[in-house]
Coordinates of C-alpha atoms in Angstrom, one line a residue:
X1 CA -19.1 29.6 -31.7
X2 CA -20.9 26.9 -33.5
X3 CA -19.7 26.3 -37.3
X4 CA -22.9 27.1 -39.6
X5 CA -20.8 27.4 -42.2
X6 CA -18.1 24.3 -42.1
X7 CA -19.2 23.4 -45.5
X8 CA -18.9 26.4 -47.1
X9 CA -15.2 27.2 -45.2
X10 CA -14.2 23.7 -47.0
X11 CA -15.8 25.1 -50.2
X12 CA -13.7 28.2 -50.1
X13 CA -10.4 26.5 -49.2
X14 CA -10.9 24.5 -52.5
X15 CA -11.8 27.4 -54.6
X16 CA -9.2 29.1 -53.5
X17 CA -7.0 26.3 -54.6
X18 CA -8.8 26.3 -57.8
X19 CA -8.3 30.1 -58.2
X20 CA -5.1 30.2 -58.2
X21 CA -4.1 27.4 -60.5
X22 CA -6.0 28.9 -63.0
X23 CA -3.9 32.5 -62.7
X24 CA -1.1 33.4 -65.2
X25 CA 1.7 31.3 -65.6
X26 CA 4.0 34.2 -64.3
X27 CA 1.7 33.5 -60.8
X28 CA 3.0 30.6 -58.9
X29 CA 0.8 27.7 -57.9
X30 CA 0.2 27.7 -54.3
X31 CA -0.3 23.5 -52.6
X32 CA -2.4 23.6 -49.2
X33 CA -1.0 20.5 -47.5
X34 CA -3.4 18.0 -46.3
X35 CA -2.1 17.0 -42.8
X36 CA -4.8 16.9 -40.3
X37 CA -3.0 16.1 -36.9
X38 CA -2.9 17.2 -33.6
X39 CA 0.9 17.7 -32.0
X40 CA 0.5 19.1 -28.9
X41 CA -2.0 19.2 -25.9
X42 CA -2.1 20.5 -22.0
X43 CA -3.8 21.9 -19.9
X44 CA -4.3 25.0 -18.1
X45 CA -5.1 25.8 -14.4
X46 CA -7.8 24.4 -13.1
X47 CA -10.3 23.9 -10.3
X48 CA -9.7 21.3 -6.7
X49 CA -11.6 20.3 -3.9
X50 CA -9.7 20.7 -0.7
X51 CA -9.9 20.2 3.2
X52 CA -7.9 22.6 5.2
X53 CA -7.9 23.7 8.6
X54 CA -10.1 26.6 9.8
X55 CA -9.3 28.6 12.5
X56 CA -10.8 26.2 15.4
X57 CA -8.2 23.7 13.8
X58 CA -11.1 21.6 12.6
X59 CA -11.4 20.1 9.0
X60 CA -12.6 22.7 6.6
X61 CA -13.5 22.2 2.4
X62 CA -12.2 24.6 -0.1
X63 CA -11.6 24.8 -3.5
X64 CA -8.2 26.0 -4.9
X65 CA -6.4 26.2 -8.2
X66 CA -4.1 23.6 -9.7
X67 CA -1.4 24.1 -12.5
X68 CA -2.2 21.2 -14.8
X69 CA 0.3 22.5 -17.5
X70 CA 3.4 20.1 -16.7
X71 CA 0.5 16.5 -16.6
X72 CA 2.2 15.2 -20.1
X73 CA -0.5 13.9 -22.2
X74 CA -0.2 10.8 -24.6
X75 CA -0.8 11.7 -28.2
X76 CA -1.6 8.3 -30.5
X77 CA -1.5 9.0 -33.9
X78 CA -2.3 5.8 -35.0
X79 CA -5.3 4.4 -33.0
X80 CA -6.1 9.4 -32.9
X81 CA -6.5 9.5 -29.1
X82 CA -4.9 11.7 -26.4
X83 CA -5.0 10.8 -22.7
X84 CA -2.8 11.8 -19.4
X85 CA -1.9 8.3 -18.1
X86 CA -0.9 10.2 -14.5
X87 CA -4.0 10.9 -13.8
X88 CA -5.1 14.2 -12.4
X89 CA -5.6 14.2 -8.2
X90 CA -9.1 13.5 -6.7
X91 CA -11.2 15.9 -6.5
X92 CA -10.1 18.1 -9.3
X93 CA -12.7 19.9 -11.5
X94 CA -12.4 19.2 -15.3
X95 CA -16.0 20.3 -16.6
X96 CA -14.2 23.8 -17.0
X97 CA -10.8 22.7 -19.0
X98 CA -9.2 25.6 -21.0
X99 CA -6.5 23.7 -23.3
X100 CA -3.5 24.6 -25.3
X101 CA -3.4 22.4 -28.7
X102 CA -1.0 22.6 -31.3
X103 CA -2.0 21.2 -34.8
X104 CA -1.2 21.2 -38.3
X105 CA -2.2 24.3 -40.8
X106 CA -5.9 24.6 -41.2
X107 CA -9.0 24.6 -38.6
X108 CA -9.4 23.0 -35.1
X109 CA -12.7 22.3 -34.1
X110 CA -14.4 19.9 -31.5
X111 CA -17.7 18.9 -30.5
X112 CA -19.1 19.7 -27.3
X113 CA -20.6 17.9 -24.8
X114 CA -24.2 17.4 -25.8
X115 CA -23.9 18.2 -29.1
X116 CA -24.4 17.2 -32.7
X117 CA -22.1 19.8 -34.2
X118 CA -18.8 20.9 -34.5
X119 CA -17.0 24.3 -33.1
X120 CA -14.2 26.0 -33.7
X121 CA -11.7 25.9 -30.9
X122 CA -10.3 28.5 -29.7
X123 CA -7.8 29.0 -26.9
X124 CA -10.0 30.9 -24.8
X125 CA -12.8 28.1 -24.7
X126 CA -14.0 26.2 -21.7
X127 CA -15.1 23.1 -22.5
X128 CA -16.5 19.9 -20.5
X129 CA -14.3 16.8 -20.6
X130 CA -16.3 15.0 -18.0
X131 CA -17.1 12.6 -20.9
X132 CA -14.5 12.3 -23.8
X133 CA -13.8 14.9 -26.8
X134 CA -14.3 14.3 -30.5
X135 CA -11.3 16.9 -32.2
X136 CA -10.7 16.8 -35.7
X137 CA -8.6 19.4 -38.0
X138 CA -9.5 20.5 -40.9
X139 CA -6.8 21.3 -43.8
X140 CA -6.3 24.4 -45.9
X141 CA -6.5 21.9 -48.5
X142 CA -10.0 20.9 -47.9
X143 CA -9.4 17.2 -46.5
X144 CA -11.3 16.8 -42.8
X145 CA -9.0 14.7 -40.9
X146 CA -9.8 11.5 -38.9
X147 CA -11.3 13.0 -35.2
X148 CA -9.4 12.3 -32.2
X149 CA -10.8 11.1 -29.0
X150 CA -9.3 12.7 -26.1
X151 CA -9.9 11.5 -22.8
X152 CA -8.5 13.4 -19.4
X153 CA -8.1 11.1 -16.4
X154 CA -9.3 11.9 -12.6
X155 CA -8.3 9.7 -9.9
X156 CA -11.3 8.5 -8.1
X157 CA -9.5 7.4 -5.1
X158 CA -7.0 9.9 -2.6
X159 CA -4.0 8.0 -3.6
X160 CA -2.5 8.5 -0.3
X161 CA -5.7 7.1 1.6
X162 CA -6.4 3.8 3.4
X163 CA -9.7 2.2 2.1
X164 CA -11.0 -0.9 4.3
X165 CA -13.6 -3.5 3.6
X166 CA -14.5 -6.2 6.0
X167 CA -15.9 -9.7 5.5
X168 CA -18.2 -11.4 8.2
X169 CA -18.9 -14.3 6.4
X170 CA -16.0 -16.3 7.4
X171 CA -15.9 -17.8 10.8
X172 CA -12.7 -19.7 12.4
X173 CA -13.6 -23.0 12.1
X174 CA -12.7 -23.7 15.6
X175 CA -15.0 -21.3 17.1
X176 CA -13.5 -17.9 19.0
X177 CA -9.8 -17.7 19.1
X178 CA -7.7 -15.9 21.5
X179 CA -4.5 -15.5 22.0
X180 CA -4.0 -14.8 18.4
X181 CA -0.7 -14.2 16.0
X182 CA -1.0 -14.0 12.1
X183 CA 1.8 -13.8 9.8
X184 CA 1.9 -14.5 6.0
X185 CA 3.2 -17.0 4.0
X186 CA 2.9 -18.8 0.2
X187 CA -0.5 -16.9 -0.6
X188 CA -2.0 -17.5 2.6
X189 CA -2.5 -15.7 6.3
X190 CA -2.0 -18.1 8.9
X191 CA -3.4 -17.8 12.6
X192 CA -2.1 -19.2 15.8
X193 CA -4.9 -19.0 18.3
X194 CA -6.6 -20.9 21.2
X195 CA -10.1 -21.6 22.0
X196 CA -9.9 -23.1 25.7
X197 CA -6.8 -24.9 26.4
X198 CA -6.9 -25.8 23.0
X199 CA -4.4 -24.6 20.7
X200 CA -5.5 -24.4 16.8
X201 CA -3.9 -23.2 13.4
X202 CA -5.9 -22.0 10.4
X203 CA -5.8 -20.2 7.6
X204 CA -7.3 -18.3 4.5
X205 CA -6.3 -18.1 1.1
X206 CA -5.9 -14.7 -0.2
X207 CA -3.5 -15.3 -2.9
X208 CA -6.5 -13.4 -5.2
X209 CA -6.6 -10.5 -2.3
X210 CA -10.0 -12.0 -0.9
X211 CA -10.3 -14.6 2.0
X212 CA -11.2 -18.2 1.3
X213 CA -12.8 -20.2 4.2
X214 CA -10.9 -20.9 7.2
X215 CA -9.1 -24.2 6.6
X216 CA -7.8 -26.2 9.6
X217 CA -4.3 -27.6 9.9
X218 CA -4.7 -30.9 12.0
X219 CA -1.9 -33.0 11.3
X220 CA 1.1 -33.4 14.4
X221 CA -0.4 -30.0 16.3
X222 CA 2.0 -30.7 19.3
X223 CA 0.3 -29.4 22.6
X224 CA 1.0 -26.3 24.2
X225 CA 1.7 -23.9 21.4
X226 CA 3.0 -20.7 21.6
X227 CA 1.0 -19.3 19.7
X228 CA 2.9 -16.0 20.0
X229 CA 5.9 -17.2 19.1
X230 CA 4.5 -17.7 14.9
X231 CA 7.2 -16.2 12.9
X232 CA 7.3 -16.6 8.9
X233 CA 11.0 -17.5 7.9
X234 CA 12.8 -19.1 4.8
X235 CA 9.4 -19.6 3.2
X236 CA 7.7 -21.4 6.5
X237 CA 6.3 -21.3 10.0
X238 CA 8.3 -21.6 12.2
X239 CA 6.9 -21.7 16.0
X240 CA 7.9 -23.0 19.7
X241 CA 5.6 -25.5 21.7
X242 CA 6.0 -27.2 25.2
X243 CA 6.5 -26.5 28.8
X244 CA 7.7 -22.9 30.4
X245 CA 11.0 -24.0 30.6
X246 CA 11.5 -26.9 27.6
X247 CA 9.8 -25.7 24.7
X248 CA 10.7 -26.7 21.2
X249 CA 11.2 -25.2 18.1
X250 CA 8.9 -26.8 15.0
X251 CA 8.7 -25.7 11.5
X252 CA 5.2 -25.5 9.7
X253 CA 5.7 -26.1 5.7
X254 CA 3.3 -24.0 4.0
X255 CA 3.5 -26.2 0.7
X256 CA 2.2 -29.8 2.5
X257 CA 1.1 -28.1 6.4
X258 CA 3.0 -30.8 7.7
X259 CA 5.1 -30.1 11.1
X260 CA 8.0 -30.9 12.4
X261 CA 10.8 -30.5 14.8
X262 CA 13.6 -28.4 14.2
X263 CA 16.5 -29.3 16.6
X264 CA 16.5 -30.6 20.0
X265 CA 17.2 -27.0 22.3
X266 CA 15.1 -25.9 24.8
X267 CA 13.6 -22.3 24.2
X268 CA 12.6 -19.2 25.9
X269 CA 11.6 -16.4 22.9
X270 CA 11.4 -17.0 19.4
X271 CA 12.5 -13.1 18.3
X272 CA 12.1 -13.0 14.7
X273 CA 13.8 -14.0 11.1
X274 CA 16.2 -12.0 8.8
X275 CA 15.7 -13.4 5.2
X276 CA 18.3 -11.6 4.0
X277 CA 21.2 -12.7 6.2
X278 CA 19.4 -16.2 6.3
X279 CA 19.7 -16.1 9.9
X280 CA 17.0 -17.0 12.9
X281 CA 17.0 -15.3 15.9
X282 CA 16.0 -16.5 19.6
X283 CA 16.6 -16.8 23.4
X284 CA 17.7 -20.2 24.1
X285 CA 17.6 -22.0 27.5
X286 CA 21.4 -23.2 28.7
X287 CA 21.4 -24.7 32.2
X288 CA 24.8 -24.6 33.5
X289 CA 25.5 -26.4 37.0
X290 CA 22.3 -26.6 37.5
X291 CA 21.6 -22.7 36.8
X292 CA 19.2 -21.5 33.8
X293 CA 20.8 -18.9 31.5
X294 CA 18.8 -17.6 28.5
X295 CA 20.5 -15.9 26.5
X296 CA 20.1 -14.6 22.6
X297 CA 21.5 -17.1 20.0
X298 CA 21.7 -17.1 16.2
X299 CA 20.1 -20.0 13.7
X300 CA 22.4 -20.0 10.4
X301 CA 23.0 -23.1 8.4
X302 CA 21.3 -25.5 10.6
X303 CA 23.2 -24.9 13.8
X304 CA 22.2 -22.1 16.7
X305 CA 25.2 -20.5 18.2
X306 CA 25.3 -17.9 21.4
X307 CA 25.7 -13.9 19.9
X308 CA 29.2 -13.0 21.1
X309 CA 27.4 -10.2 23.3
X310 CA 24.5 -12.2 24.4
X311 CA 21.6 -9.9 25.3
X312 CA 19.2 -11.5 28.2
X313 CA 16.6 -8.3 28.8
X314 CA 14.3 -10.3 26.3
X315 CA 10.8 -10.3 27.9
X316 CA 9.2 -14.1 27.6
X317 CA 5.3 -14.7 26.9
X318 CA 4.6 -12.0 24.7
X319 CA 4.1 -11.6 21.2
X320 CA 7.3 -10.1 19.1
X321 CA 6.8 -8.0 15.7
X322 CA 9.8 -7.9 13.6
X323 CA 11.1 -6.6 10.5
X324 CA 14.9 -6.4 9.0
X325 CA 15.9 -3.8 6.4
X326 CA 18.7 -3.3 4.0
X327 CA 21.0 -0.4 5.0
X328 CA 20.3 2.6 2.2
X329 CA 24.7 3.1 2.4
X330 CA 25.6 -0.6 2.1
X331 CA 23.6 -2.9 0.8
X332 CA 25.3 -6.1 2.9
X333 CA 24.2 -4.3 6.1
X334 CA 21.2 -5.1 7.7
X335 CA 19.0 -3.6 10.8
X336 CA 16.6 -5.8 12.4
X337 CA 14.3 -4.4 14.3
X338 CA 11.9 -6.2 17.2
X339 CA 8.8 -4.8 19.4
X340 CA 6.4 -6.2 22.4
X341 CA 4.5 -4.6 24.4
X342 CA 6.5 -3.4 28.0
X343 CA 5.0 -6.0 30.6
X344 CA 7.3 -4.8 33.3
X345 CA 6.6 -3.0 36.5
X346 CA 8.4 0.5 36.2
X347 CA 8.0 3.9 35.0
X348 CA 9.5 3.0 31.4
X349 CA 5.9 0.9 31.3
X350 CA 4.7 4.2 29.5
X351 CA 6.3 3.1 26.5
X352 CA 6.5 -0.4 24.2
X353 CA 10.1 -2.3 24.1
X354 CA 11.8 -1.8 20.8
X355 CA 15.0 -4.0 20.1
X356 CA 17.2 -3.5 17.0
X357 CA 20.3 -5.6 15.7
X358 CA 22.8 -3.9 12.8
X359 CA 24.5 -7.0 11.0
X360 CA 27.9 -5.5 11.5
X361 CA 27.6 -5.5 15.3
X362 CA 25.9 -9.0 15.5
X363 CA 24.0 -7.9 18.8
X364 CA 20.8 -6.5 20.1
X365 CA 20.2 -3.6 22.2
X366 CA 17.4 -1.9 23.7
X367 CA 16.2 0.8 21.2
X368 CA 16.6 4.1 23.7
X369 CA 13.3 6.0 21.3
X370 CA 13.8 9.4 20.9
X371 CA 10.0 9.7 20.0
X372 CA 8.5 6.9 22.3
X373 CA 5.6 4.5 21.1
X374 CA 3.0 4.4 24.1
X375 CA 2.7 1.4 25.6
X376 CA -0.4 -0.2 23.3
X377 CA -2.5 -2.7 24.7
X378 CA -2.1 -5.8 22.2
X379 CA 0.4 -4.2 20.4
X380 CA 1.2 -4.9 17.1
X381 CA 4.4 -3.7 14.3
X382 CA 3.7 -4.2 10.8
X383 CA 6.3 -3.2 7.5
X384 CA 4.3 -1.7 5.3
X385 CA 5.0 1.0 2.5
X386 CA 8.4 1.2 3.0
X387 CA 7.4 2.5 7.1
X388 CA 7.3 0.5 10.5
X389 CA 3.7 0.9 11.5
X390 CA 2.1 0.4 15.2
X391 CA -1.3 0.2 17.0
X392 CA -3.3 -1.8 19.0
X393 CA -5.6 -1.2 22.3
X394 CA -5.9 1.6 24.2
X395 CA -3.5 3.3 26.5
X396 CA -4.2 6.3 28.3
X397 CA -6.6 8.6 27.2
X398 CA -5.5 6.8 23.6
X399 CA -8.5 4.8 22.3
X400 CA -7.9 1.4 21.3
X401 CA -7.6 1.4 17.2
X402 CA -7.5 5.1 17.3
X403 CA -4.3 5.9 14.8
X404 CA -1.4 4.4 13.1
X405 CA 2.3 4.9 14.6
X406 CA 4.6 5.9 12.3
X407 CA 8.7 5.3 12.0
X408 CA 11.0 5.5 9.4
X409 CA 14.1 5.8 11.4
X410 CA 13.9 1.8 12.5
X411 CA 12.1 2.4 15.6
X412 CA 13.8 6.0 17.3
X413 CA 10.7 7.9 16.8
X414 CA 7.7 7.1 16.4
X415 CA 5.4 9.6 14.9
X416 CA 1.1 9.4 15.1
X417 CA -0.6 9.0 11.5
X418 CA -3.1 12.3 11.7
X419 CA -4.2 12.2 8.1
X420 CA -4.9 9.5 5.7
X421 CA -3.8 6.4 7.4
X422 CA -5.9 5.7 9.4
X423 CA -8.4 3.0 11.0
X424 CA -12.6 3.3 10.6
X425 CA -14.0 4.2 13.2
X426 CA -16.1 1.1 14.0
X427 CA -12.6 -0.8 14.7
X428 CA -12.5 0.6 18.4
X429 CA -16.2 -0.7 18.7
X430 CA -15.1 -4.2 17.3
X431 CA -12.0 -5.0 19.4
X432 CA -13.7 -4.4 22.9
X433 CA -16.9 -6.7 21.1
X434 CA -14.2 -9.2 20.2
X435 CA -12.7 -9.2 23.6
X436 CA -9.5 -7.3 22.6
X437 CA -8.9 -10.5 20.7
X438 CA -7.1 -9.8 17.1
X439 CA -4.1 -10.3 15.0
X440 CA -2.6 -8.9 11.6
X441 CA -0.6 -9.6 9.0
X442 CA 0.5 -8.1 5.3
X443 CA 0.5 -9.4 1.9
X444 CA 3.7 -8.3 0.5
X445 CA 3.6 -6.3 -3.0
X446 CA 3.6 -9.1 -5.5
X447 CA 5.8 -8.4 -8.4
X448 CA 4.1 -10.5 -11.0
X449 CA 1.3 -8.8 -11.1
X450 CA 2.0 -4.6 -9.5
X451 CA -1.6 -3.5 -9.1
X452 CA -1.8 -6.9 -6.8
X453 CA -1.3 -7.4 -2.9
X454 CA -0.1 -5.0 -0.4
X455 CA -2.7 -5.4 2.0
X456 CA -3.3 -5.7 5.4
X457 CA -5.2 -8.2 7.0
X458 CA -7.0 -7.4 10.4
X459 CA -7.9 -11.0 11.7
X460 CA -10.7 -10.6 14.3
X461 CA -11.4 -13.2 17.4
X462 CA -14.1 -15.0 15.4
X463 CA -12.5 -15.4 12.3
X464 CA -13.5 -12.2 10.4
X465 CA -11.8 -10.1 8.2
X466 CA -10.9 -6.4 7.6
X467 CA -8.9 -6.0 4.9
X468 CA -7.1 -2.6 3.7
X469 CA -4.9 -1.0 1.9
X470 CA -2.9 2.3 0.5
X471 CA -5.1 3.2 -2.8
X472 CA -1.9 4.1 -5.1
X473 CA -0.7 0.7 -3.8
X474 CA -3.2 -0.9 -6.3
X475 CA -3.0 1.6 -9.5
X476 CA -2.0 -0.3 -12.0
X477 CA 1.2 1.1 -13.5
X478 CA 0.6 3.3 -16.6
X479 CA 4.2 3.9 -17.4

């Protein structure tokens, strides 16, 4: 109810005060404190949006219930406010809030929303907190305390959600590239591409998480790039160029985009890097009495050296995706991990090639998947959010850009994304219109600044942009 009388309650609690002071001495004097603070506050259940399934098994809205009493809310005493900094989920209804508030002797009373006057709270009250809410106590002793804002957070975003945004307004500068491989390095997203016979490298800046203009890299291009071969390791680019049979390994630094060449072997594949183990990894050309043998080697301090179980069932001209993690049970074991699309001519075509190599057994295999990934067109593997990711064109009845493949088992099963992570729409429209030219790459968390990076960076054949990314990935951190 509204408080018509507030004055005349504050009157009272002072006359009463008054009263009894002036009583016998034999009566003793009764002190009202004057503390005027809130000590406690939560909520109660409350009111969420929902989609479920009907019974056609197509999306349906709802709205349920949610038990907001555990959401710990920040009481400052000093600067009087209370907010939850976890805020509540999406979609969550707080123009209806019954509260629980704990406060010192006296009166509670707030003002609604709307309104000039105060109320007195009561337990039972639903009150609007779309906008914040002045509360103030008032004290036995008559003293009105200092109000207290109190603020109840909704996330605005699904935190579990992809959100994408794409930029047209920044062509290669090169013209249409195909052929394309993107990886990231020092703040910047680097493409390998060609346009004709021609091979080019550019990149964008997107150190602030938007794209600057393409910029070229023209100095020492040797001919005949690889461009699939573009692998980010030990803080450069690393890439092979030359003949089928005698290409060379070159190192792109990402500091002064000077190249250079790295060693004077003769390669086949370039697989992949493993930061942690500082090592390289690639398929080497070794002619022996006049007889090719390519075989897997290892790059470690400056020398390549043959794996003592050399694996040969590399296939050669296609793009590899790889990605090493740290063992969860031993932290000095790693598992690389390596994908391409399945080029060959049998009935295993169905699926994509997945490779993996443990640290302790210092060889690659063929990954037998449990749960196989279908054989994408232009298939690419990003890390991302702690999870091996894959898509790409069409296979099948499978739409190009359709879905995200999921695996969190290194590659043995991989899983299709059905809710949340997932591509727009207009993706399958835009890789056919860009001639199923397009390649990806993902800024890495960056620790300096936590609300920053983690994004992914869909690199069409022109030179535009689509760039997304997990929404809780960019929260900023309230604890």
């Amino acid at each position: 109810m509204k408080i018509k009388f507030l004055p005349l309650i504050a009157v009272f609690f002072a006359a009463t005060s008054i009263m009894t002071s002036c009583l016998d001495n034999d009566v003793d004097q009764i002190t009202y404190t004057s503390e005027t603070s809130i000590t406690g506050f939560s909520l109660g259940t409350l009111h969420i949006d929902r989609v479920g399934k009907d019974k056609n098994g197509l999306d349906s809205p709802y709205v349920d219930t949610l038990d907001c009493s555990n959401y710990p809310f920040t009481i400052d005493q000093i600067n009087r406010t209370i907010t939850n900094k976890d805020s509540l989920p999406v979609g969550t209804y707080i123009d209806k809030v019954i509260t629980s508030i704990t406060y010192d002797a006296g009166m509670l009373a707030y003002k609604p929303k709307g309104s000039e006057r105060d109320t007195i709270w009561t337990s039972t009250d639903s009150i609007d907190f779309t906008d914040p809410v002045e509360f103030k106590v008032y004290a036995y002793s008559g003293v009105e305390g200092k109000p207290y804002t109190i603020t109840i957070n909704v996330h605005k975003q699904e935190p579990d959600t992809i959100s994408w945004k794409k930029f047209d307004n920044n062509p290669f500068s090169a013209g249409n590239l195909s052929e394309q491989k993107a990886v990231y390095a020092n703040g910047k997203v680097y493409v390998f591409g060609k346009n004709g016979n021609d091979t080019h490298i550019e990149y964008s800046d997107v150190a602030n998480d938007n794209p600057s203009p393409w910029v070229p890299v023209t100095d020492n291009i040797p001919s005949n790039i690889d461009t699939y071969s573009a692998t980010a390791w030990a803080g450069n680019i690393y890439f092979l160029a030359g003949g089928t049979n005698d290409k060379q390994l070159y190192k792109l630094s990402v500091t002064t985009d000077e190249i250079e060449p790295v060693g004077t072997e003769t390669f086949e594949v370039l697989i992949g890097g493993n930061d942690t183990k500082e090592e390289l990894y690639a398929v080497i050309n070794k002619i022996s009495n006049g007889v090719s043998n390519s075989v897997s080697h290892t790059y470690k301090n400056g020398v390549w050296t043959e794996d003592a179980n050399p694996f040969t069932q590399f296939p050669a001209g296609k793009p590899f995706f790889s990605n090493t993690t740290t063992a969860s049970y031993n932290s000095n074991i790693t598992t690389t991990v390596a994908l391409c699309y399945n080029q060959g001519n049998t009935a295993n075509d169905t699926t994509a090639l997945v490779f993996n190599r443990i640290s302790s057994d210092n060889k690659w295999e063929e990954r037998m998947q449990n749960l196989p990934l279908p054989n994408l067109e232009n298939v690419t593997m990003i890390y991302y959010d702690g999870k091996l990711y894959a898509f790409g064109g069409g296979y099948g009845e499978i739409k190009p850009f359709s879905q995200f493949y999921c695996s969190t088992d290194n590659g043995l099963c991989w899983r299709p994304v059905t809710e949340c992570m997932a591509f727009p729409a207009e993706f399958s429209e835009l890789y056919t219109a860009h001639s199923k030219n397009y390649s990806c790459a993902v800024t890495p968390k960056l620790e300096s600044e936590t609300s920053r990076g983690n994004f992914i960076w869909i690199v069409w054949e022109d030179g535009s942009i689509c760039r997304g990314r997990i929404n809780r990935l960019g929260f900023t951190p309230k604890w």
